[in-house]
Amino acid sequence: MKHTIFAGRKVMLPIARDARVLEVGGGDSPSPRSDVLVDFALEPRERWGGRIERDDRPLVLARGEALPFRDKAFDYVIAFHVLEHSEHPEVFLSELQRVASAGYIETPSFWSERVLPLSVHRTEVAAIDDGSGPMLVIRKKPAPVCDPLLERAFKAKMNEGALAAISPGAWVTRFHWQGRIPYTVVNPEADSVWPVEPASHDDFNPRTRVRRILVAGAAAVFALRRRLRGASRIRATVRLH
């Protein structure tokens, strides 16, 4: 139950009712609150899930490092488990704050990426407050898998059930920002570039049945709200370069 409640965070973001919302990298499960979606491919590349299913929202094929929108075209931008995939996190974050006035960034937590690394993730991300406010601290990974022995030992503990009591929030880094995104890349000289996994139509869905039902219900509610607001108003505010 706690995992299902935690999953609702993507719906309960602090977004004004009339805000124009962009989501970068929503894949096959974008936030119901998003008005415009961006993905770099329709196929499930670098993620679990199936091919993106189109709905009433505009979908733009582009990379997060080169968003084809005018400055401040949106009030809010969601980047949910996308930053960790970027080969150039500085450029990615610069683009988010260029096209929006505020937003939400989520990645795997620094420690979870260290003990359960994914080859398609190129950075480790933490949110640290040194007294002057929270800041994203980013470390580029030197290789797809940083420490195979650590990963093996951690998985053994997970399989034993020794880590079942860990709060779901401990597995992720959550970061809300407004105006600008304070961040630092501790090793900007690192080259976190390796081949992208080929596209595959994977029908695996990591979400539970209850979560899928809740997401579908929320999507229906927000779709009705978009129709009442008028989809033409949303499209009019998003002018591609």
PDB file of C-alpha atoms in Angstrom:
ATOM      1  CA  MET A   1       0.000   0.000   0.000  1.00  0.00           C
ATOM      2  CA  LYS A   2       2.785   2.473   0.858  1.00  0.00           C
ATOM      3  CA  HIS A   3       4.273   1.948  -2.591  1.00  0.00           C
ATOM      4  CA  THR A   4       0.906   2.642  -4.247  1.00  0.00           C
ATOM      5  CA  ILE A   5       0.488   5.855  -2.229  1.00  0.00           C
ATOM      6  CA  PHE A   6       4.037   6.918  -3.074  1.00  0.00           C
ATOM      7  CA  ALA A   7       3.325   6.306  -6.764  1.00  0.00           C
ATOM      8  CA  GLY A   8       0.704   9.069  -6.606  1.00  0.00           C
ATOM      9  CA  ARG A   9       3.426  11.734  -6.291  1.00  0.00           C
ATOM     10  CA  LYS A  10       3.436  12.202 -10.061  1.00  0.00           C
ATOM     11  CA  VAL A  11      -0.211  13.298  -9.912  1.00  0.00           C
ATOM     12  CA  MET A  12       0.078  15.406  -6.761  1.00  0.00           C
ATOM     13  CA  LEU A  13       2.749  17.843  -7.918  1.00  0.00           C
ATOM     14  CA  PRO A  14       2.312  21.519  -6.888  1.00  0.00           C
ATOM     15  CA  ILE A  15       1.027  22.713 -10.262  1.00  0.00           C
ATOM     16  CA  ALA A  16      -1.447  25.574 -10.667  1.00  0.00           C
ATOM     17  CA  ARG A  17      -4.750  24.606 -12.232  1.00  0.00           C
ATOM     18  CA  ASP A  18      -4.260  26.818 -15.304  1.00  0.00           C
ATOM     19  CA  ALA A  19      -0.521  26.143 -15.746  1.00  0.00           C
ATOM     20  CA  ARG A  20       0.886  25.033 -19.098  1.00  0.00           C
ATOM     21  CA  VAL A  21       2.761  21.806 -18.360  1.00  0.00           C
ATOM     22  CA  LEU A  22       5.447  20.089 -20.422  1.00  0.00           C
ATOM     23  CA  GLU A  23       6.718  16.584 -19.702  1.00  0.00           C
ATOM     24  CA  VAL A  24      10.070  15.443 -21.043  1.00  0.00           C
ATOM     25  CA  GLY A  25      10.518  11.694 -21.378  1.00  0.00           C
ATOM     26  CA  GLY A  26       7.158  10.502 -20.080  1.00  0.00           C
ATOM     27  CA  GLY A  27       7.350   7.313 -22.134  1.00  0.00           C
ATOM     28  CA  ASP A  28       4.309   5.053 -21.955  1.00  0.00           C
ATOM     29  CA  SER A  29       3.190   6.474 -18.590  1.00  0.00           C
ATOM     30  CA  PRO A  30       3.281  10.295 -18.664  1.00  0.00           C
ATOM     31  CA  SER A  31       1.794  12.343 -15.868  1.00  0.00           C
ATOM     32  CA  PRO A  32      -1.957  12.840 -16.355  1.00  0.00           C
ATOM     33  CA  ARG A  33      -1.356  16.541 -15.621  1.00  0.00           C
ATOM     34  CA  SER A  34       0.991  17.126 -18.575  1.00  0.00           C
ATOM     35  CA  ASP A  35      -0.352  19.142 -21.514  1.00  0.00           C
ATOM     36  CA  VAL A  36       2.488  18.565 -24.000  1.00  0.00           C
ATOM     37  CA  LEU A  37       4.782  15.527 -24.190  1.00  0.00           C
ATOM     38  CA  VAL A  38       8.349  15.121 -25.466  1.00  0.00           C
ATOM     39  CA  ASP A  39      10.122  11.843 -26.176  1.00  0.00           C
ATOM     40  CA  PHE A  40      13.052  11.024 -28.417  1.00  0.00           C
ATOM     41  CA  ALA A  41      11.485   7.826 -29.817  1.00  0.00           C
ATOM     42  CA  LEU A  42       8.121   6.084 -29.934  1.00  0.00           C
ATOM     43  CA  GLU A  43       9.762   2.731 -29.184  1.00  0.00           C
ATOM     44  CA  PRO A  44      10.755   1.762 -25.616  1.00  0.00           C
ATOM     45  CA  ARG A  45      14.410   2.703 -25.897  1.00  0.00           C
ATOM     46  CA  GLU A  46      16.338   2.965 -22.618  1.00  0.00           C
ATOM     47  CA  ARG A  47      13.215   2.205 -20.558  1.00  0.00           C
ATOM     48  CA  TRP A  48      10.771  -0.501 -19.560  1.00  0.00           C
ATOM     49  CA  GLY A  49       7.335  -0.562 -21.066  1.00  0.00           C
ATOM     50  CA  GLY A  50       5.690  -0.653 -24.432  1.00  0.00           C
ATOM     51  CA  ARG A  51       5.459   1.647 -27.402  1.00  0.00           C
ATOM     52  CA  ILE A  52       4.065   5.099 -26.616  1.00  0.00           C
ATOM     53  CA  GLU A  53       0.292   5.202 -26.997  1.00  0.00           C
ATOM     54  CA  ARG A  54      -0.990   8.462 -28.428  1.00  0.00           C
ATOM     55  CA  ASP A  55      -3.792  10.365 -26.730  1.00  0.00           C
ATOM     56  CA  ASP A  56      -5.252  13.848 -27.113  1.00  0.00           C
ATOM     57  CA  ARG A  57      -2.004  15.588 -26.127  1.00  0.00           C
ATOM     58  CA  PRO A  58       0.594  16.946 -28.555  1.00  0.00           C
ATOM     59  CA  LEU A  59       3.651  14.663 -28.736  1.00  0.00           C
ATOM     60  CA  VAL A  60       6.954  16.107 -29.967  1.00  0.00           C
ATOM     61  CA  LEU A  61       9.876  13.860 -30.860  1.00  0.00           C
ATOM     62  CA  ALA A  62      13.020  15.565 -29.578  1.00  0.00           C
ATOM     63  CA  ARG A  63      15.820  15.153 -27.081  1.00  0.00           C
ATOM     64  CA  GLY A  64      15.837  16.894 -23.725  1.00  0.00           C
ATOM     65  CA  GLU A  65      19.132  18.568 -24.623  1.00  0.00           C
ATOM     66  CA  ALA A  66      17.493  20.346 -27.587  1.00  0.00           C
ATOM     67  CA  LEU A  67      13.873  21.193 -26.801  1.00  0.00           C
ATOM     68  CA  PRO A  68      12.194  22.838 -29.815  1.00  0.00           C
ATOM     69  CA  PHE A  69      10.181  25.398 -27.843  1.00  0.00           C
ATOM     70  CA  ARG A  70      10.488  29.122 -27.309  1.00  0.00           C
ATOM     71  CA  ASP A  71      11.812  30.513 -24.032  1.00  0.00           C
ATOM     72  CA  LYS A  72       9.362  30.176 -21.116  1.00  0.00           C
ATOM     73  CA  ALA A  73       6.724  28.518 -23.291  1.00  0.00           C
ATOM     74  CA  PHE A  74       5.584  26.585 -20.213  1.00  0.00           C
ATOM     75  CA  ASP A  75       4.823  27.325 -16.595  1.00  0.00           C
ATOM     76  CA  TYR A  76       5.997  23.923 -15.392  1.00  0.00           C
ATOM     77  CA  VAL A  77       8.102  21.040 -16.713  1.00  0.00           C
ATOM     78  CA  ILE A  78       8.239  17.451 -15.453  1.00  0.00           C
ATOM     79  CA  ALA A  79      11.377  15.343 -15.984  1.00  0.00           C
ATOM     80  CA  PHE A  80      10.603  12.015 -14.345  1.00  0.00           C
ATOM     81  CA  HIS A  81      13.548   9.589 -14.429  1.00  0.00           C
ATOM     82  CA  VAL A  82      15.148  11.192 -17.476  1.00  0.00           C
ATOM     83  CA  LEU A  83      18.129  13.239 -16.246  1.00  0.00           C
ATOM     84  CA  GLU A  84      20.084  10.103 -15.325  1.00  0.00           C
ATOM     85  CA  HIS A  85      20.029   9.041 -18.997  1.00  0.00           C
ATOM     86  CA  SER A  86      21.635  12.238 -20.293  1.00  0.00           C
ATOM     87  CA  GLU A  87      25.198  12.226 -21.614  1.00  0.00           C
ATOM     88  CA  HIS A  88      25.209  16.000 -21.139  1.00  0.00           C
ATOM     89  CA  PRO A  89      23.306  16.797 -17.902  1.00  0.00           C
ATOM     90  CA  GLU A  90      24.387  20.458 -17.938  1.00  0.00           C
ATOM     91  CA  VAL A  91      22.725  20.986 -21.319  1.00  0.00           C
ATOM     92  CA  PHE A  92      19.645  19.028 -20.281  1.00  0.00           C
ATOM     93  CA  LEU A  93      19.098  21.151 -17.167  1.00  0.00           C
ATOM     94  CA  SER A  94      19.775  24.370 -19.079  1.00  0.00           C
ATOM     95  CA  GLU A  95      17.032  23.466 -21.528  1.00  0.00           C
ATOM     96  CA  LEU A  96      14.516  22.702 -18.772  1.00  0.00           C
ATOM     97  CA  GLN A  97      14.979  26.094 -17.139  1.00  0.00           C
ATOM     98  CA  ARG A  98      14.972  27.832 -20.530  1.00  0.00           C
ATOM     99  CA  VAL A  99      11.539  26.566 -21.591  1.00  0.00           C
ATOM    100  CA  ALA A 100       9.792  26.617 -18.190  1.00  0.00           C
ATOM    101  CA  SER A 101       9.518  28.759 -15.072  1.00  0.00           C
ATOM    102  CA  ALA A 102       9.411  25.891 -12.570  1.00  0.00           C
ATOM    103  CA  GLY A 103       9.424  22.139 -12.481  1.00  0.00           C
ATOM    104  CA  TYR A 104      10.028  18.761 -10.922  1.00  0.00           C
ATOM    105  CA  ILE A 105      12.995  16.459 -11.491  1.00  0.00           C
ATOM    106  CA  GLU A 106      13.193  12.897 -10.248  1.00  0.00           C
ATOM    107  CA  THR A 107      15.929  10.297 -10.664  1.00  0.00           C
ATOM    108  CA  PRO A 108      17.060   7.161  -8.870  1.00  0.00           C
ATOM    109  CA  SER A 109      18.775   8.134  -5.633  1.00  0.00           C
ATOM    110  CA  PHE A 110      22.551   8.391  -5.653  1.00  0.00           C
ATOM    111  CA  TRP A 111      22.986   5.319  -3.473  1.00  0.00           C
ATOM    112  CA  SER A 112      20.443   3.174  -5.320  1.00  0.00           C
ATOM    113  CA  GLU A 113      22.177   3.897  -8.630  1.00  0.00           C
ATOM    114  CA  ARG A 114      25.450   2.926  -7.012  1.00  0.00           C
ATOM    115  CA  VAL A 115      24.223  -0.434  -5.693  1.00  0.00           C
ATOM    116  CA  LEU A 116      21.772  -1.253  -8.513  1.00  0.00           C
ATOM    117  CA  PRO A 117      23.258   0.463 -11.567  1.00  0.00           C
ATOM    118  CA  LEU A 118      21.511   0.336 -14.932  1.00  0.00           C
ATOM    119  CA  SER A 119      23.624   0.410 -18.072  1.00  0.00           C
ATOM    120  CA  VAL A 120      21.304   3.006 -19.653  1.00  0.00           C
ATOM    121  CA  HIS A 121      21.872   5.423 -16.764  1.00  0.00           C
ATOM    122  CA  ARG A 122      24.857   7.708 -17.230  1.00  0.00           C
ATOM    123  CA  THR A 123      24.768   9.755 -14.025  1.00  0.00           C
ATOM    124  CA  GLU A 124      24.273   9.438 -10.270  1.00  0.00           C
ATOM    125  CA  VAL A 125      22.148  12.238  -8.818  1.00  0.00           C
ATOM    126  CA  ALA A 126      21.651  13.480  -5.258  1.00  0.00           C
ATOM    127  CA  ALA A 127      19.812  16.484  -3.787  1.00  0.00           C
ATOM    128  CA  ILE A 128      21.981  18.011  -1.060  1.00  0.00           C
ATOM    129  CA  ASP A 129      21.382  21.083   1.094  1.00  0.00           C
ATOM    130  CA  ASP A 130      24.656  22.603   2.301  1.00  0.00           C
ATOM    131  CA  GLY A 131      22.881  25.377   4.186  1.00  0.00           C
ATOM    132  CA  SER A 132      22.174  27.663   1.253  1.00  0.00           C
ATOM    133  CA  GLY A 133      19.291  25.617  -0.116  1.00  0.00           C
ATOM    134  CA  PRO A 134      18.905  22.301  -1.935  1.00  0.00           C
ATOM    135  CA  MET A 135      21.110  21.626  -4.942  1.00  0.00           C
ATOM    136  CA  LEU A 136      21.382  18.785  -7.411  1.00  0.00           C
ATOM    137  CA  VAL A 137      24.784  17.129  -7.191  1.00  0.00           C
ATOM    138  CA  ILE A 138      25.548  15.077 -10.283  1.00  0.00           C
ATOM    139  CA  ARG A 139      28.324  12.571 -10.855  1.00  0.00           C
ATOM    140  CA  LYS A 140      28.862  11.195 -14.352  1.00  0.00           C
ATOM    141  CA  LYS A 141      29.342   7.436 -14.343  1.00  0.00           C
ATOM    142  CA  PRO A 142      32.690   6.268 -15.744  1.00  0.00           C
ATOM    143  CA  ALA A 143      31.169   2.999 -16.969  1.00  0.00           C
ATOM    144  CA  PRO A 144      27.738   1.337 -17.358  1.00  0.00           C
ATOM    145  CA  VAL A 145      28.304  -0.754 -14.220  1.00  0.00           C
ATOM    146  CA  CYS A 146      30.506   0.884 -11.594  1.00  0.00           C
ATOM    147  CA  ASP A 147      31.022  -1.924  -9.089  1.00  0.00           C
ATOM    148  CA  PRO A 148      29.780  -5.426 -10.042  1.00  0.00           C
ATOM    149  CA  LEU A 149      30.694  -6.905  -6.645  1.00  0.00           C
ATOM    150  CA  LEU A 150      28.692  -4.269  -4.749  1.00  0.00           C
ATOM    151  CA  GLU A 151      25.712  -4.813  -7.038  1.00  0.00           C
ATOM    152  CA  ARG A 152      25.850  -8.577  -6.538  1.00  0.00           C
ATOM    153  CA  ALA A 153      26.061  -8.292  -2.739  1.00  0.00           C
ATOM    154  CA  PHE A 154      23.163  -5.809  -2.598  1.00  0.00           C
ATOM    155  CA  LYS A 155      20.916  -7.972  -4.773  1.00  0.00           C
ATOM    156  CA  ALA A 156      21.582 -10.903  -2.466  1.00  0.00           C
ATOM    157  CA  LYS A 157      20.324  -8.858   0.494  1.00  0.00           C
ATOM    158  CA  MET A 158      17.257  -7.776  -1.460  1.00  0.00           C
ATOM    159  CA  ASN A 159      16.441 -11.375  -2.358  1.00  0.00           C
ATOM    160  CA  GLU A 160      16.662 -12.264   1.329  1.00  0.00           C
ATOM    161  CA  GLY A 161      14.023  -9.619   2.086  1.00  0.00           C
ATOM    162  CA  ALA A 162      16.404  -7.752   4.369  1.00  0.00           C
ATOM    163  CA  LEU A 163      15.627  -4.398   2.721  1.00  0.00           C
ATOM    164  CA  ALA A 164      11.837  -4.673   2.450  1.00  0.00           C
ATOM    165  CA  ALA A 165      11.226  -2.065   5.160  1.00  0.00           C
ATOM    166  CA  ILE A 166      13.085   0.702   3.315  1.00  0.00           C
ATOM    167  CA  SER A 167      10.782   3.630   2.500  1.00  0.00           C
ATOM    168  CA  PRO A 168      10.051   3.878  -1.249  1.00  0.00           C
ATOM    169  CA  GLY A 169      11.134   7.524  -1.074  1.00  0.00           C
ATOM    170  CA  ALA A 170      14.673   6.428  -0.242  1.00  0.00           C
ATOM    171  CA  TRP A 171      15.082   4.946  -3.710  1.00  0.00           C
ATOM    172  CA  VAL A 172      14.666   8.236  -5.547  1.00  0.00           C
ATOM    173  CA  THR A 173      16.028  11.766  -5.648  1.00  0.00           C
ATOM    174  CA  ARG A 174      13.191  14.299  -5.797  1.00  0.00           C
ATOM    175  CA  PHE A 175      13.822  17.933  -6.663  1.00  0.00           C
ATOM    176  CA  HIS A 176      11.395  20.846  -7.022  1.00  0.00           C
ATOM    177  CA  TRP A 177      12.730  24.054  -8.561  1.00  0.00           C
ATOM    178  CA  GLN A 178      11.504  27.521  -9.445  1.00  0.00           C
ATOM    179  CA  GLY A 179      13.208  30.165 -11.549  1.00  0.00           C
ATOM    180  CA  ARG A 180      16.511  28.333 -11.866  1.00  0.00           C
ATOM    181  CA  ILE A 181      17.939  24.893 -11.193  1.00  0.00           C
ATOM    182  CA  PRO A 182      20.868  24.993  -8.757  1.00  0.00           C
ATOM    183  CA  TYR A 183      23.217  22.139  -9.588  1.00  0.00           C
ATOM    184  CA  THR A 184      26.821  21.077  -9.854  1.00  0.00           C
ATOM    185  CA  VAL A 185      28.522  18.341 -11.857  1.00  0.00           C
ATOM    186  CA  VAL A 186      31.406  17.099  -9.743  1.00  0.00           C
ATOM    187  CA  ASN A 187      33.315  15.509 -12.644  1.00  0.00           C
ATOM    188  CA  PRO A 188      32.451  17.459 -15.804  1.00  0.00           C
ATOM    189  CA  GLU A 189      35.514  16.060 -17.556  1.00  0.00           C
ATOM    190  CA  ALA A 190      34.115  12.503 -17.479  1.00  0.00           C
ATOM    191  CA  ASP A 191      32.869  11.002 -20.724  1.00  0.00           C
ATOM    192  CA  SER A 192      29.736   8.978 -19.965  1.00  0.00           C
ATOM    193  CA  VAL A 193      29.074   7.870 -23.518  1.00  0.00           C
ATOM    194  CA  TRP A 194      28.325   4.311 -24.557  1.00  0.00           C
ATOM    195  CA  PRO A 195      25.977   2.727 -27.109  1.00  0.00           C
ATOM    196  CA  VAL A 196      22.230   3.086 -26.657  1.00  0.00           C
ATOM    197  CA  GLU A 197      20.246  -0.106 -26.314  1.00  0.00           C
ATOM    198  CA  PRO A 198      18.427  -1.010 -29.551  1.00  0.00           C
ATOM    199  CA  ALA A 199      14.697  -0.362 -29.728  1.00  0.00           C
ATOM    200  CA  SER A 200      12.516  -3.264 -28.629  1.00  0.00           C
ATOM    201  CA  HIS A 201       8.786  -3.677 -28.154  1.00  0.00           C
ATOM    202  CA  ASP A 202       8.798  -4.851 -24.568  1.00  0.00           C
ATOM    203  CA  ASP A 203       5.357  -5.465 -23.086  1.00  0.00           C
ATOM    204  CA  PHE A 204       6.684  -5.641 -19.536  1.00  0.00           C
ATOM    205  CA  ASN A 205       4.918  -3.169 -17.258  1.00  0.00           C
ATOM    206  CA  PRO A 206       6.548  -2.674 -13.815  1.00  0.00           C
ATOM    207  CA  ARG A 207       3.403  -1.058 -12.379  1.00  0.00           C
ATOM    208  CA  THR A 208       0.924  -3.023 -10.303  1.00  0.00           C
ATOM    209  CA  ARG A 209      -2.675  -3.501 -11.460  1.00  0.00           C
ATOM    210  CA  VAL A 210      -3.911  -1.082  -8.781  1.00  0.00           C
ATOM    211  CA  ARG A 211      -1.436   1.578  -9.894  1.00  0.00           C
ATOM    212  CA  ARG A 212      -2.434   1.169 -13.526  1.00  0.00           C
ATOM    213  CA  ILE A 213      -6.119   1.573 -12.637  1.00  0.00           C
ATOM    214  CA  LEU A 214      -5.412   4.703 -10.578  1.00  0.00           C
ATOM    215  CA  VAL A 215      -3.270   6.209 -13.333  1.00  0.00           C
ATOM    216  CA  ALA A 216      -5.952   5.493 -15.934  1.00  0.00           C
ATOM    217  CA  GLY A 217      -8.575   7.147 -13.740  1.00  0.00           C
ATOM    218  CA  ALA A 218      -6.447  10.239 -13.192  1.00  0.00           C
ATOM    219  CA  ALA A 219      -5.671  10.416 -16.914  1.00  0.00           C
ATOM    220  CA  ALA A 220      -9.392  10.401 -17.732  1.00  0.00           C
ATOM    221  CA  VAL A 221     -10.057  13.247 -15.274  1.00  0.00           C
ATOM    222  CA  PHE A 222      -7.283  15.449 -16.642  1.00  0.00           C
ATOM    223  CA  ALA A 223      -8.225  14.652 -20.245  1.00  0.00           C
ATOM    224  CA  LEU A 224     -11.712  15.984 -19.522  1.00  0.00           C
ATOM    225  CA  ARG A 225     -10.203  19.117 -17.965  1.00  0.00           C
ATOM    226  CA  ARG A 226      -8.072  19.680 -21.063  1.00  0.00           C
ATOM    227  CA  ARG A 227     -11.091  19.415 -23.300  1.00  0.00           C
ATOM    228  CA  LEU A 228     -12.965  21.925 -21.160  1.00  0.00           C
ATOM    229  CA  ARG A 229     -10.020  24.338 -21.264  1.00  0.00           C
ATOM    230  CA  GLY A 230      -9.659  23.828 -24.974  1.00  0.00           C
ATOM    231  CA  ALA A 231      -6.796  21.947 -26.609  1.00  0.00           C
ATOM    232  CA  SER A 232      -6.387  24.807 -29.090  1.00  0.00           C
ATOM    233  CA  ARG A 233      -5.274  27.109 -26.262  1.00  0.00           C
ATOM    234  CA  ILE A 234      -2.507  24.683 -25.314  1.00  0.00           C
ATOM    235  CA  ARG A 235      -1.326  24.307 -28.899  1.00  0.00           C
ATOM    236  CA  ALA A 236      -1.347  28.059 -29.419  1.00  0.00           C
ATOM    237  CA  THR A 237       1.079  28.622 -26.551  1.00  0.00           C
ATOM    238  CA  VAL A 238       3.594  26.068 -27.840  1.00  0.00           C
ATOM    239  CA  ARG A 239       5.331  27.478 -30.898  1.00  0.00           C
ATOM    240  CA  LEU A 240       8.135  25.359 -32.207  1.00  0.00           C
ATOM    241  CA  HIS A 241      11.355  27.052 -33.350  1.00  0.00           C
TER     242      HIS A 241
END
